[in-house]
Coordinates of C-alpha atoms and ligand atoms in Angstrom, one line a residue:
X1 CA -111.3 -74.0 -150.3
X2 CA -110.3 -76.4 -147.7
X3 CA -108.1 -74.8 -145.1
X4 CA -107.6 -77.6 -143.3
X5 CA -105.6 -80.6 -145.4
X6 CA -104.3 -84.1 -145.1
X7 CA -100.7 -83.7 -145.0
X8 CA -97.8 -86.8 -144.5
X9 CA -98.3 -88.9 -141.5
X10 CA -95.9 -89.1 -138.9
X11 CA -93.4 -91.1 -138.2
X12 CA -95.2 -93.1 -135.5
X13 CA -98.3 -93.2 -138.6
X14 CA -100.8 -91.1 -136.8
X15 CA -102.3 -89.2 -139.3
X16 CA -101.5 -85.0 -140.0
X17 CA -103.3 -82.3 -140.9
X18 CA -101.8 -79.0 -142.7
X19 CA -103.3 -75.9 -141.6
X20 CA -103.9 -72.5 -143.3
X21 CA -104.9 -69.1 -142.5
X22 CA -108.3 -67.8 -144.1
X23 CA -107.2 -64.0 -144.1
X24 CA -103.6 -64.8 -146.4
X25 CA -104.5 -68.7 -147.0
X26 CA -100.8 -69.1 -145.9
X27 CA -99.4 -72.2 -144.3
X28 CA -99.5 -72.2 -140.5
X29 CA -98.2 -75.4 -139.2
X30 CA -100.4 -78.8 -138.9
X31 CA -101.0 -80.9 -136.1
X32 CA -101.1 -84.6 -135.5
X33 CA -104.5 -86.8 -135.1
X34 CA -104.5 -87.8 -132.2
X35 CA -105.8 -92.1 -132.4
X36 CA -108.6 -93.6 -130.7
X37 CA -106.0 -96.1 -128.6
X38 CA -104.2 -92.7 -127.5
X39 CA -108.1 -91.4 -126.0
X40 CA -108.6 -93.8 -124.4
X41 CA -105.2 -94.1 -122.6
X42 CA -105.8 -90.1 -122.0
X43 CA -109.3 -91.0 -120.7
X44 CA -107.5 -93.5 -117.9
X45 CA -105.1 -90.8 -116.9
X46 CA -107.9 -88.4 -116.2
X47 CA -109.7 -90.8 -114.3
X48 CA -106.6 -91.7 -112.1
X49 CA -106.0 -87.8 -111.7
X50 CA -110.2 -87.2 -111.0
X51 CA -110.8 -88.3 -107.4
X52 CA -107.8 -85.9 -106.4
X53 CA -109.0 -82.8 -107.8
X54 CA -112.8 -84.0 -106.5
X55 CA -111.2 -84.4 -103.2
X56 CA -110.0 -80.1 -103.9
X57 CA -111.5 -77.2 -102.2
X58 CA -113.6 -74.4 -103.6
X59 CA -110.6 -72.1 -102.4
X60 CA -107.7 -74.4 -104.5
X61 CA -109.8 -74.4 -107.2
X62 CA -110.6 -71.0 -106.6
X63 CA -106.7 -70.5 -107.1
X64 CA -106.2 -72.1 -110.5
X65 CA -108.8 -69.9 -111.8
X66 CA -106.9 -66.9 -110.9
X67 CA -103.9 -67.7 -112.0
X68 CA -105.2 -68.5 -115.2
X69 CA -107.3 -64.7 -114.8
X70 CA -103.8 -62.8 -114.4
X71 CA -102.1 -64.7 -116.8
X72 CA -104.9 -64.0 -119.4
X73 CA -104.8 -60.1 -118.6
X74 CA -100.9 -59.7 -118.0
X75 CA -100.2 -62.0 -121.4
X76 CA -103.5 -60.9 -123.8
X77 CA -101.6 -59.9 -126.7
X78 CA -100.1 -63.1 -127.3
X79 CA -103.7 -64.5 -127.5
X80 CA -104.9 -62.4 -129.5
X81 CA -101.6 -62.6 -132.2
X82 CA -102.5 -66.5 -132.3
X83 CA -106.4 -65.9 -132.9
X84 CA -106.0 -63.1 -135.0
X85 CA -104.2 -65.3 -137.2
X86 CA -105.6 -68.7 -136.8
X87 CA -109.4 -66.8 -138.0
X88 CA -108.6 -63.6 -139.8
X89 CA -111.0 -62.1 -137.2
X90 CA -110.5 -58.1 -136.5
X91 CA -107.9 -57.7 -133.1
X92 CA -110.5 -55.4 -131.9
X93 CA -113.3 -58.1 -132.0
X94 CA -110.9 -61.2 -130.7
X95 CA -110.2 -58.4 -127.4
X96 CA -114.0 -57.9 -126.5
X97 CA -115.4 -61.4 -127.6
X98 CA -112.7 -64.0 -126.9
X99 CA -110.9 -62.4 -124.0
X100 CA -113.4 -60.2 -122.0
X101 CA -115.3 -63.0 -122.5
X102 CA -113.1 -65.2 -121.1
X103 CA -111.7 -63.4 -118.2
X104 CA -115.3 -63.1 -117.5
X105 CA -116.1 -66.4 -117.0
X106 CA -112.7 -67.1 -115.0
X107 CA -113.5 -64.2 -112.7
X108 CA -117.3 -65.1 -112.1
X109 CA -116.3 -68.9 -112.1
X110 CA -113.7 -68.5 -109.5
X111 CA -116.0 -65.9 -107.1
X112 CA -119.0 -68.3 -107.2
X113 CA -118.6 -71.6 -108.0
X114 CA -118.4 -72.1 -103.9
X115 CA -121.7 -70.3 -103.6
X116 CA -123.6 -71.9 -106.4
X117 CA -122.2 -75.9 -105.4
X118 CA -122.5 -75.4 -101.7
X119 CA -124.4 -78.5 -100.2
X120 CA -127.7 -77.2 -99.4
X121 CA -130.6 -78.2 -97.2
X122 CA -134.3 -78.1 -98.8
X123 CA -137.1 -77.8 -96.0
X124 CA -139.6 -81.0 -96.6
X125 CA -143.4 -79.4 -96.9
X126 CA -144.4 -82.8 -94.9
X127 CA -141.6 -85.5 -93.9
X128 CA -141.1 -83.3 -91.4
X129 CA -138.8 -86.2 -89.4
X130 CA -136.1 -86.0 -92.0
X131 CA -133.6 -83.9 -93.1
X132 CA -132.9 -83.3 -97.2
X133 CA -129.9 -82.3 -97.8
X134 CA -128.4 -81.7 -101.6
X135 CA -124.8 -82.0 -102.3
X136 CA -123.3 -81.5 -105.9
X137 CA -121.1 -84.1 -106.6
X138 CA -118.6 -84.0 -109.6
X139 CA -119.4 -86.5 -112.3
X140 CA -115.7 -87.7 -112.6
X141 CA -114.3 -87.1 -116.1
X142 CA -115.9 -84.8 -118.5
X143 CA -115.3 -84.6 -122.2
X144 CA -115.4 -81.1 -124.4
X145 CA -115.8 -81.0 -128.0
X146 CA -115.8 -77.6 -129.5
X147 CA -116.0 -75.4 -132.7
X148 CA -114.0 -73.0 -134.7
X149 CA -115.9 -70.4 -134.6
X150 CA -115.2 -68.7 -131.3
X151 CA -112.3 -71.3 -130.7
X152 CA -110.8 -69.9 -127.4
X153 CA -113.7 -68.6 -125.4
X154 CA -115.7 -71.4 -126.4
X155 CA -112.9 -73.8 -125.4
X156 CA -112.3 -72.3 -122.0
X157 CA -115.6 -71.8 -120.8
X158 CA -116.7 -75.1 -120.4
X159 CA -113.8 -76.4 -119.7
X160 CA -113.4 -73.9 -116.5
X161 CA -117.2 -74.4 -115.5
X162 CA -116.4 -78.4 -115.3
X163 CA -113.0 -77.8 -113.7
X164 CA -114.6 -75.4 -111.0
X165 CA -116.8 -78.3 -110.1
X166 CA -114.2 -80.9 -109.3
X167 CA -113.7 -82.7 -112.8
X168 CA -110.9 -83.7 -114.8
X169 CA -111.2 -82.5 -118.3
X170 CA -110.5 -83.8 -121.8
X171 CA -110.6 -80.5 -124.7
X172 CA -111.2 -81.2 -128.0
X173 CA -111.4 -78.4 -130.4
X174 CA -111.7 -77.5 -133.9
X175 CA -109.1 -78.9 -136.1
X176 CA -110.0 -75.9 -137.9
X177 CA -108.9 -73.5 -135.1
X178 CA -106.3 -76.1 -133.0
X179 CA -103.7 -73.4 -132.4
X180 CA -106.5 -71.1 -130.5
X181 CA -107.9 -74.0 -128.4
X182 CA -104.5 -75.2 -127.6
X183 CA -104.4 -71.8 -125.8
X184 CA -106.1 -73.2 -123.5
X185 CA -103.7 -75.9 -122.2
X186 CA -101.0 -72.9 -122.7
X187 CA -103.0 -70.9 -120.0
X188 CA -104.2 -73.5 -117.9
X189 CA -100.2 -74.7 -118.1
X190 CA -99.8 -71.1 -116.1
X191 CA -101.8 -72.8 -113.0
X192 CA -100.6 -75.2 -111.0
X193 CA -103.6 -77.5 -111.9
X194 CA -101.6 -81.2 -111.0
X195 CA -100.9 -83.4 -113.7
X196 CA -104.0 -84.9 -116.3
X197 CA -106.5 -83.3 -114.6
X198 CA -106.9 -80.9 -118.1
X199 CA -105.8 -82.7 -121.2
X200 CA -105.9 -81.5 -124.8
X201 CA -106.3 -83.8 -127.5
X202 CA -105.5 -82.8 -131.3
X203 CA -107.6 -84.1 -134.0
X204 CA -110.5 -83.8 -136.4
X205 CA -113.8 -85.6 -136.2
X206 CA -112.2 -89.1 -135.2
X207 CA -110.6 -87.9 -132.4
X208 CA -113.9 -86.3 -131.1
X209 CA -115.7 -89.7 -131.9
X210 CA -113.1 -91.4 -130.2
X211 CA -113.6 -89.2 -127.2
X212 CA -117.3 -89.9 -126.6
X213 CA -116.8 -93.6 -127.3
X214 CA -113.7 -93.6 -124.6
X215 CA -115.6 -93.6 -121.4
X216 CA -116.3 -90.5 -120.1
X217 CA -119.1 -89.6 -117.8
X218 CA -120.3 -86.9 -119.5
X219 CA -119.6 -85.0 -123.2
X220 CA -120.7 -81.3 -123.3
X221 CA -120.5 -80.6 -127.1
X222 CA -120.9 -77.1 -128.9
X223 CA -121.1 -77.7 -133.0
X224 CA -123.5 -78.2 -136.0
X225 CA -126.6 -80.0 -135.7
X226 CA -125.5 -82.9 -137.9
X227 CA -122.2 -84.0 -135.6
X228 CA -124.9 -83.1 -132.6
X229 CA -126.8 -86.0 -133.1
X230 CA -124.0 -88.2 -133.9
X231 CA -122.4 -87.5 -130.4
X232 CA -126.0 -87.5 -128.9
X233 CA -126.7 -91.2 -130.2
X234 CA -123.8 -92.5 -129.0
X235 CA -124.1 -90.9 -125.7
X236 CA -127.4 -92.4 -125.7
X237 CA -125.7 -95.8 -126.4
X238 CA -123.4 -95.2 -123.8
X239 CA -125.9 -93.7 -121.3
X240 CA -123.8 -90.6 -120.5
X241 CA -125.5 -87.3 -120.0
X242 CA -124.3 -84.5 -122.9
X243 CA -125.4 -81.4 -123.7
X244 CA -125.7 -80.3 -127.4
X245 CA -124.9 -76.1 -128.2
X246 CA -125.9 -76.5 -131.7
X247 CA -126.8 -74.6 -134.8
X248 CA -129.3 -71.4 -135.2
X249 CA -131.3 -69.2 -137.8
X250 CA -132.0 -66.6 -135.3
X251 CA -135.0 -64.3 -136.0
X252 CA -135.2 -60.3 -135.6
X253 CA -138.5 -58.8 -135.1
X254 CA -138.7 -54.5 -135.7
X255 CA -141.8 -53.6 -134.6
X256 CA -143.7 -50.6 -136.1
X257 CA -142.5 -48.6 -132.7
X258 CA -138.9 -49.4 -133.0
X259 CA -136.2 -47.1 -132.9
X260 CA -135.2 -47.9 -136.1
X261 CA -131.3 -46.1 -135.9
X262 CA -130.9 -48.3 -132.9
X263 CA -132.4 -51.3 -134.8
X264 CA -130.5 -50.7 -137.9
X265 CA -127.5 -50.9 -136.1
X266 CA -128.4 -53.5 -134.7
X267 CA -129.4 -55.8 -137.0
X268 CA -126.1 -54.9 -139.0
X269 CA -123.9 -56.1 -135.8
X270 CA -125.8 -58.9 -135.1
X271 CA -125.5 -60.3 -138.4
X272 CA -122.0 -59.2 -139.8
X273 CA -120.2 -59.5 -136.0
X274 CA -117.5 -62.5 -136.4
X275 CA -119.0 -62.3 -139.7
X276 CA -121.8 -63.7 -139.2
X277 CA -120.2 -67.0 -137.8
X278 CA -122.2 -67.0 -134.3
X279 CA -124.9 -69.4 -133.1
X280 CA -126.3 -66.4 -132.0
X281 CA -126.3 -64.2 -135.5
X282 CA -128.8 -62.7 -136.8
X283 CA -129.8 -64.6 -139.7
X284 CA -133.4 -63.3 -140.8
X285 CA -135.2 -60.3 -140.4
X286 CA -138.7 -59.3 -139.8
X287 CA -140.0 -56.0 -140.3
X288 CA -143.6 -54.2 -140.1
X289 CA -144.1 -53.3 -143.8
X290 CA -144.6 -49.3 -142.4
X291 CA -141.1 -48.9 -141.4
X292 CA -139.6 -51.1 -143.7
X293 CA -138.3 -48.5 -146.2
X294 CA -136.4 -46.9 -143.4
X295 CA -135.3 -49.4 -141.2
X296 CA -134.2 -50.6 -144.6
X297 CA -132.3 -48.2 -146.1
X298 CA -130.5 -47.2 -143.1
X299 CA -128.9 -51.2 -142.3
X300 CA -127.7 -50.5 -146.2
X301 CA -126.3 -47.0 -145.6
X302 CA -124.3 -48.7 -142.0
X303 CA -123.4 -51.7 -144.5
X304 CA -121.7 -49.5 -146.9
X305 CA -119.5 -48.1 -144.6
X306 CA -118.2 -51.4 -143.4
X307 CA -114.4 -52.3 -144.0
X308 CA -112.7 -55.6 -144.8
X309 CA -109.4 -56.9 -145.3
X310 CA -106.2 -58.5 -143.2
X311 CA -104.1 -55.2 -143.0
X312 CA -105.2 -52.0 -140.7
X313 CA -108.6 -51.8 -139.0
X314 CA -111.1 -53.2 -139.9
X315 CA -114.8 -54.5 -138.9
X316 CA -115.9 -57.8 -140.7
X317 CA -113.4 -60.4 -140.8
X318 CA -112.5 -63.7 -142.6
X319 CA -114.3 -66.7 -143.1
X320 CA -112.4 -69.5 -141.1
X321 CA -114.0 -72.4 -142.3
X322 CA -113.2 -73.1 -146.0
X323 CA -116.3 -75.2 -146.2
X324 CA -118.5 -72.6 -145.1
X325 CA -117.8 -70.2 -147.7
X326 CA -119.6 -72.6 -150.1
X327 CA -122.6 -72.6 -147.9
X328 CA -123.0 -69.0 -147.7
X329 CA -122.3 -68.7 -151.8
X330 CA -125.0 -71.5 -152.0
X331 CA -127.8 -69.3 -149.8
X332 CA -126.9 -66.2 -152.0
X333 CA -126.8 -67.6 -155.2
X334 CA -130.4 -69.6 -154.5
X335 CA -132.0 -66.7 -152.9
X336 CA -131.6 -64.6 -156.3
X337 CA -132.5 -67.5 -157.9
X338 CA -136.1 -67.2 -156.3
X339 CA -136.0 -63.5 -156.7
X340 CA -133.7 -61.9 -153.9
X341 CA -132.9 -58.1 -154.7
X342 CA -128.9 -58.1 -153.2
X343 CA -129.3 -54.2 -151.8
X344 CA -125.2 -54.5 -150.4
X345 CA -122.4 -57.2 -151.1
X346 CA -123.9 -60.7 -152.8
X347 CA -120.1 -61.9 -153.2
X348 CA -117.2 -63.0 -152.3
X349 CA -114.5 -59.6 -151.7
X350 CA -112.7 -59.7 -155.0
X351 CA -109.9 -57.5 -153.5
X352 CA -108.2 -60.2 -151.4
X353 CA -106.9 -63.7 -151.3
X354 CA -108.1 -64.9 -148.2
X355 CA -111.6 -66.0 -147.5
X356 CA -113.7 -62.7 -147.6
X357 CA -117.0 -62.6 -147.8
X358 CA -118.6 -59.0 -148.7
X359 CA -121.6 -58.3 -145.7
X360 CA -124.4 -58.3 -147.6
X361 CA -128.1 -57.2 -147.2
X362 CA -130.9 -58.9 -149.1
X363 CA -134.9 -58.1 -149.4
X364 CA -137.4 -59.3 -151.3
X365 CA -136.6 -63.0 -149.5
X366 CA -139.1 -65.6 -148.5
X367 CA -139.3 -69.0 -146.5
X368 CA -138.7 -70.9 -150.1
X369 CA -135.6 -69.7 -150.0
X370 CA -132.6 -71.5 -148.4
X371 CA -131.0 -68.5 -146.5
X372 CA -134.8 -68.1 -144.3
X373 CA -134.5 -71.6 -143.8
X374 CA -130.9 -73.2 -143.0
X375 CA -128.1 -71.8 -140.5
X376 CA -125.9 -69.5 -142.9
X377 CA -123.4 -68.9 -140.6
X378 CA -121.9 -66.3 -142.7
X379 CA -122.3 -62.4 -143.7
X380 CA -126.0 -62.6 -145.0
X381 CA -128.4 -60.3 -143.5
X382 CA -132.1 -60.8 -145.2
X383 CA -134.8 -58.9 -145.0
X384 CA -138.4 -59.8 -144.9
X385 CA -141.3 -57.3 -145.1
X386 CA -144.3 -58.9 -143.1
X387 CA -147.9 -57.3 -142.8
X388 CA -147.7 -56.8 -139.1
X389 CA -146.2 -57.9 -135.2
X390 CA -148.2 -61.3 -135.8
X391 CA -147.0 -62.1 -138.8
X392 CA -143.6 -61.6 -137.5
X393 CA -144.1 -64.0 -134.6
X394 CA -145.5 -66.5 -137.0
X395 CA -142.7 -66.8 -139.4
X396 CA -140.3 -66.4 -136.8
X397 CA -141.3 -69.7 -135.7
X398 CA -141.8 -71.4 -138.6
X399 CA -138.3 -72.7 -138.4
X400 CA -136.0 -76.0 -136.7
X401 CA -134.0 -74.4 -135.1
X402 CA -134.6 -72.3 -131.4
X403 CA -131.2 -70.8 -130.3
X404 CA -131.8 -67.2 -130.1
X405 CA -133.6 -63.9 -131.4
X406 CA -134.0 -60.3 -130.7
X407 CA -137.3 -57.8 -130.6
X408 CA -136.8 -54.4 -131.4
X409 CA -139.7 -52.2 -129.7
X410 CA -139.8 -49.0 -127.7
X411 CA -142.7 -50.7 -125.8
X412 CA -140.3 -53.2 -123.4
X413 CA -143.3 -55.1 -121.7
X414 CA -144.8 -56.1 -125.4
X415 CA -141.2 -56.8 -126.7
X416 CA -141.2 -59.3 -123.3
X417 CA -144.6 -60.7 -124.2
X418 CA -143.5 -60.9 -127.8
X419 CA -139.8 -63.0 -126.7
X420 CA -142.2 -65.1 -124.5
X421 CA -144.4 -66.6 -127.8
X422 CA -140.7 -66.9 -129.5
X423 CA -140.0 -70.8 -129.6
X424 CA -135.7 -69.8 -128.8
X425 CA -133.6 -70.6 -125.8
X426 CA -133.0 -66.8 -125.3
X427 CA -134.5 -63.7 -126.5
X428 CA -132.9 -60.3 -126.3
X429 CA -135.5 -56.8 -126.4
X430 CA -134.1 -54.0 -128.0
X431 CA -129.8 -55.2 -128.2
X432 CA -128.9 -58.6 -130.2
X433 CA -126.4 -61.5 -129.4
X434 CA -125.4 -60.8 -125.2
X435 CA -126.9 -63.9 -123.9
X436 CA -123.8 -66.2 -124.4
X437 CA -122.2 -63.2 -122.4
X438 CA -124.0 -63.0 -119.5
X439 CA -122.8 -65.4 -117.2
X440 CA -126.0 -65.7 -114.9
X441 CA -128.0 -66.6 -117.6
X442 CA -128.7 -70.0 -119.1
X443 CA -128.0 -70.3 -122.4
X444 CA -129.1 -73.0 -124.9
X445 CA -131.2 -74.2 -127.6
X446 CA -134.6 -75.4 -128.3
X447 CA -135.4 -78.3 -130.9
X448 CA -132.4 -78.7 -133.6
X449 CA -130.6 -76.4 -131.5
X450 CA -129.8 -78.2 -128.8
X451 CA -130.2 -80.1 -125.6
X452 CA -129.3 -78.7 -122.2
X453 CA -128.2 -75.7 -121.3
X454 CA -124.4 -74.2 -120.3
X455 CA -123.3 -71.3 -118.1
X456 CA -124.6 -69.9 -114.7
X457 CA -125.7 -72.4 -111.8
X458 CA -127.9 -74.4 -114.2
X459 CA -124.6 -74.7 -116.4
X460 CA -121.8 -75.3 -113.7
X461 CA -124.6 -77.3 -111.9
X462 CA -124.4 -79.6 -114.9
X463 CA -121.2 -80.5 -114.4
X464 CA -122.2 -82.3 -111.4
X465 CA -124.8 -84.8 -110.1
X466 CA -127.2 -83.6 -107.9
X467 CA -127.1 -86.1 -105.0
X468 CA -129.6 -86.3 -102.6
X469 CA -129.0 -87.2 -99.1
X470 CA -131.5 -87.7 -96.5
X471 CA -130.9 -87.8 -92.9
X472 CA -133.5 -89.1 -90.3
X473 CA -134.0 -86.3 -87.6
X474 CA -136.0 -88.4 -84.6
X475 CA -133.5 -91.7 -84.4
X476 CA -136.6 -93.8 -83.4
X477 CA -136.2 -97.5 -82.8
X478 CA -138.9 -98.0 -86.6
X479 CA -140.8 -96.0 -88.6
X480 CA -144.6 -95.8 -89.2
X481 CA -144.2 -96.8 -92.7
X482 CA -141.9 -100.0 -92.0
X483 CA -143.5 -103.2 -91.3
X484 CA -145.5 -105.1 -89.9
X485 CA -148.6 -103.7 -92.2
X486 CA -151.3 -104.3 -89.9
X487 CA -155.5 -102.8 -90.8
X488 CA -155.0 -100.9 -87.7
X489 CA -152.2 -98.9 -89.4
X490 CA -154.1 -99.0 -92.8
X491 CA -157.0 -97.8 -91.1
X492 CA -154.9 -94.9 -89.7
X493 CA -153.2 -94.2 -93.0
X494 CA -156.9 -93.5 -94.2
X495 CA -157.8 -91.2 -91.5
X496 CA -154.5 -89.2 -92.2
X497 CA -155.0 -89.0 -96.0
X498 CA -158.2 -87.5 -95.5
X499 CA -156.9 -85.1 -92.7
X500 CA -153.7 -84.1 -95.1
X501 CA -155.2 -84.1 -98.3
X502 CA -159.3 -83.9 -97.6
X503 CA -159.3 -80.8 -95.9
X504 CA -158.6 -77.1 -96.8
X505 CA -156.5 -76.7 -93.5
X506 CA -154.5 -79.9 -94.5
X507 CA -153.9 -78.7 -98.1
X508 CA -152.8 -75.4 -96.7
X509 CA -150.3 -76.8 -94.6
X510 CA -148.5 -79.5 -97.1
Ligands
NAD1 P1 -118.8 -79.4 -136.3 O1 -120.0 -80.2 -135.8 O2 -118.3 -79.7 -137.6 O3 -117.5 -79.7 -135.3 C1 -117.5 -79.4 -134.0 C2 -116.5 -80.3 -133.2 O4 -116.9 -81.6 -133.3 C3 -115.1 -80.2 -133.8 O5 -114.2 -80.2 -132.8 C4 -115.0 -81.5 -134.7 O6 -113.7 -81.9 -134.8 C5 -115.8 -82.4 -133.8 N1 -116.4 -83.6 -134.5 C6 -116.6 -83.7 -135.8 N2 -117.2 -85.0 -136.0 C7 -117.3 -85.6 -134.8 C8 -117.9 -86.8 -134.4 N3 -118.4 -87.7 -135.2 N4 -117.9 -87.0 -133.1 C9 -117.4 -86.2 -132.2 N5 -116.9 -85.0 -132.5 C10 -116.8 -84.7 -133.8 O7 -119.1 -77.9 -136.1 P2 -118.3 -76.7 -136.5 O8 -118.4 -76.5 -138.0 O9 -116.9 -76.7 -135.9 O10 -119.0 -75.4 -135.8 C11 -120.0 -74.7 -136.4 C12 -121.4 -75.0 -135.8 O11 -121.3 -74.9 -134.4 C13 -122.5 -74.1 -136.3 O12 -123.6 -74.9 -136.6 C14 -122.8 -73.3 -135.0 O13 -124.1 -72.8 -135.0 C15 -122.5 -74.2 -133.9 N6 -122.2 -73.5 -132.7 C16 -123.2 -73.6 -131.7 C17 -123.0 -72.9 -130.5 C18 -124.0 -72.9 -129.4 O14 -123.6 -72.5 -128.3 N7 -125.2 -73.3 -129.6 C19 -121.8 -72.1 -130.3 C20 -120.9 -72.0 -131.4 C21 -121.1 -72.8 -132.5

């Protein structure tokens, strides 16, 4: 079901896209595709507008941010109307995900981003006549391509981090989800952020590809795996940094000790939360054959009391990428093709129109099976009995992907030796899916799921190059080093190197 549809071009023959809804698949407006000639003219614009806003302080920047942090909490209904709609996700869910998250990162952005880019001096272990000095410098124009799945937050956040440390920005999101990432200009709008230092561009894939090809000096990308390592070979090509947030299968381990009403609850959260669309869902389960039966029974009992629909409250939302709905049919329908018992769900919610997927638990699963092996990125919660802790970790790993994962263990130093053999960006022991949350931790993916990480200092650090500067201290008239090279001097080069490096009282010093 494609939600997103070519519609008539424009008058000035850019292309259009018709959008719909996937809670009441009604019409919700369309957008225009933005050209590549239009990019690049966007791109020169931002680079005009870049040394300015380098030139900023921390405290003006520090200003736009809270601007945009009032706004956000003053005006949060209006988001969340626009979201709600665009993704058919539960209000309640769109509140605590897209907009604590991101007044979050505009609050912790704002505080520290003075702190964490502040020039600093590193002391020199044995140079001791010059002074290092390191000094973030912004890389000039940075461009953001991001997803549908948690359009806004997902949007902002990077687009914030590389604004805090003195870039001009060029946003573009999902085509998919274009009304809730052009909340972002909206907010940023609210600032007085001067002219083409943020710009959104509307499109689809072109418009991204367009984007990486127009010159930027770096692309930060969050999206599958496949357009990953499109935009990665032409930033190779181009010989721009990027970082890649890509795809995940994220593994759950219950140990034999867990507390399995905690874990249950868990693992149904983790894997039916935005239903299932994360990078950081829950997408396989491991459990200890001696607690399997209950840990078991009780996800199924938490699943069954689970609602769905667009009216009222509910829990587990729409599917808001047409597309993916046939990928998650796919995993079910080949997973009881191997021999999958479906315990909840298996299907798509007969009682509505939109795109509903039922949350759904499966056992009896294996690694032949598509759903243990390839991002779902749906409702799908399978369930693997495995001999022992061992086994766990084993199969846990036997996978392309390294995003996430969560141990379950009332023993928190062998859940932390257990997340340390996991081959994933992040672990979380004993709670599921709060990395991406946690501003002072680095998040991002190992082997197909990514390159880089975002978020914290190493993430806003990334935004900038890391220049060093090195200042001689004594203001001789040479230096030892310099020429003329003379046997004396090699002679005393020799006696040094044995001094420095030959003795334990030299090695102790450098
Ligand atoms: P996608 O790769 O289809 O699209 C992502 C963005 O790239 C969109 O804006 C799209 O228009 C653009 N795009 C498409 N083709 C392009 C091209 N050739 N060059 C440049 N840009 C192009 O991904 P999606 O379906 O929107 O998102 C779902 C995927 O994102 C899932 O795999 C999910 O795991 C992943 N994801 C990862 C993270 C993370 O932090 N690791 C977070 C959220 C989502």
């Amino acid at each position: 079901m494609a939600l997103v549809e070519p519609s008539e071009p424009s008058a000035g023959g850019r292309r259009r896209l018709r959008l719909r809804s996937p809670a009441t698949l009604r019409e919700m407006g369309e957008i225009d595709v933005q050209t590549a000639e239009e990019v690049r003219s966007a791109v020169e614009r931002a680079r005009k507008a870049a040394p300015g806003w380098a030139a900023t302080s921390f405290a003006d920047r520090r200003q736009v941010l809270e601007r945009a942090l009032r706004h956000l909490v003053h005006h949060e209904q209006d988001f969340v109307d626009v979201i709600v709609q665009e993704t058919g996700k539960p209000r309640e869910e769109v509140l605590a995900t897209e907009i604590v998250g991101a007044c979050d990162a505009l609050q912790f952005y704002a505080k520290r981003a003075k702190r964490i880019l502040a020039d600093h001096t590193v002391p020199l272990h044995l140079m001791k006549t010059k002074r290092l000095l390191i000094s973030y410098r912004p890389l000039g124009v940075v461009g953001i391509i991001t997803p549908w799945n948690v359009p806004f937050l997902l949007s902002l956040n990077p687009t914030i981090q590389a604004l805090a440390a003195g870039n001009a920005v060029l946003l573009k999101p999902s085509e998919t989800t274009a009304c809730s990432g052009e909340l972002v200009e909206r907010l940023l709008a609210e600032t007085d952020l001067p002219q083409d230092v943020f710009q959104l561009l509307r499109g689809d894939g072109e418009t991204g590809a367009a984007l990486v090809e127009a010159g930027v000096d770096k692309i930060s990308f969050t999206g599958s795996v496949a357009t990953g390592r499109k935009v990665a070979e032409s930033c190779a090509r181009k010989l721009i940094p990027c970082t890649l947030e890509l795809g995940g299968k994220d593994p759950m381990i219950v140990c034999a000790d867990a507390d399995l009403e905690r874990a249950a609850g868990g693992a149904v959260f983790g894997a039916f939360a935005n239903s299932g669309q994360v990078c950081i869902s829950t997408e396989r389960v491991y459990v200890v054959e001696e607690v399997a039966d209950d840990f078991t029974r009780r996800v199924v009992e938490k699943t069954s009391e689970l609602r769905q629909g667009p009216e009222g409250e509910s829990d587990v939302g729409a599917i808001i990428h047409g597309p993916q709905l046939d990928v998650i049919e796919a995993h079910v329908t080949d997973a009881r093709a191997r021999g999958a018992r479906v315990l909840a769900g298996g299907q798509r919610n007969p009682d509505y129109r939109g795109l509903y997927f039922e949350p759904t638990v499966l056992a009896d699963v294996d690694h032949s099976m598509q759903v243990m092996r390839d991002e779902t990125f749906g409702p799908i919660l399978p369930i693997m009995r495995v001999r022992d802790e061992e086994e766990a970790i084993r199969l846990a790993n036997q996978t392309r992907y390294g995003l996430g994962g969560s141990v379950w263990t009332r023993d928190k130093r062998r859940g932390t030796e257990i997340a340390k053999r996991l081959g994933s960006g992040g672990v979380v022991v004993n709670d599921c899916m709060v990395t991406y949350g946690l501003p002072e931790a680095p998040f991002g993916g190992r082997r197909e799921s990514g390159i880089g990480q975002v978020n914290g200092e190493t993430g806003l650090r990334s935004y900038c190059h890391a220049q060093t500067i090195v200042i001689d201290r004594m203001g001789t008239k040479s230096e030892f080093l310099w020429f003329p090279y003379r046997a004396r001097k090699g002679r005393l080069i020799r006696r040094l190197l044995k001094l420095v490096w030959g003795t334990p009282l030299g090695r102790l010093l450098t």
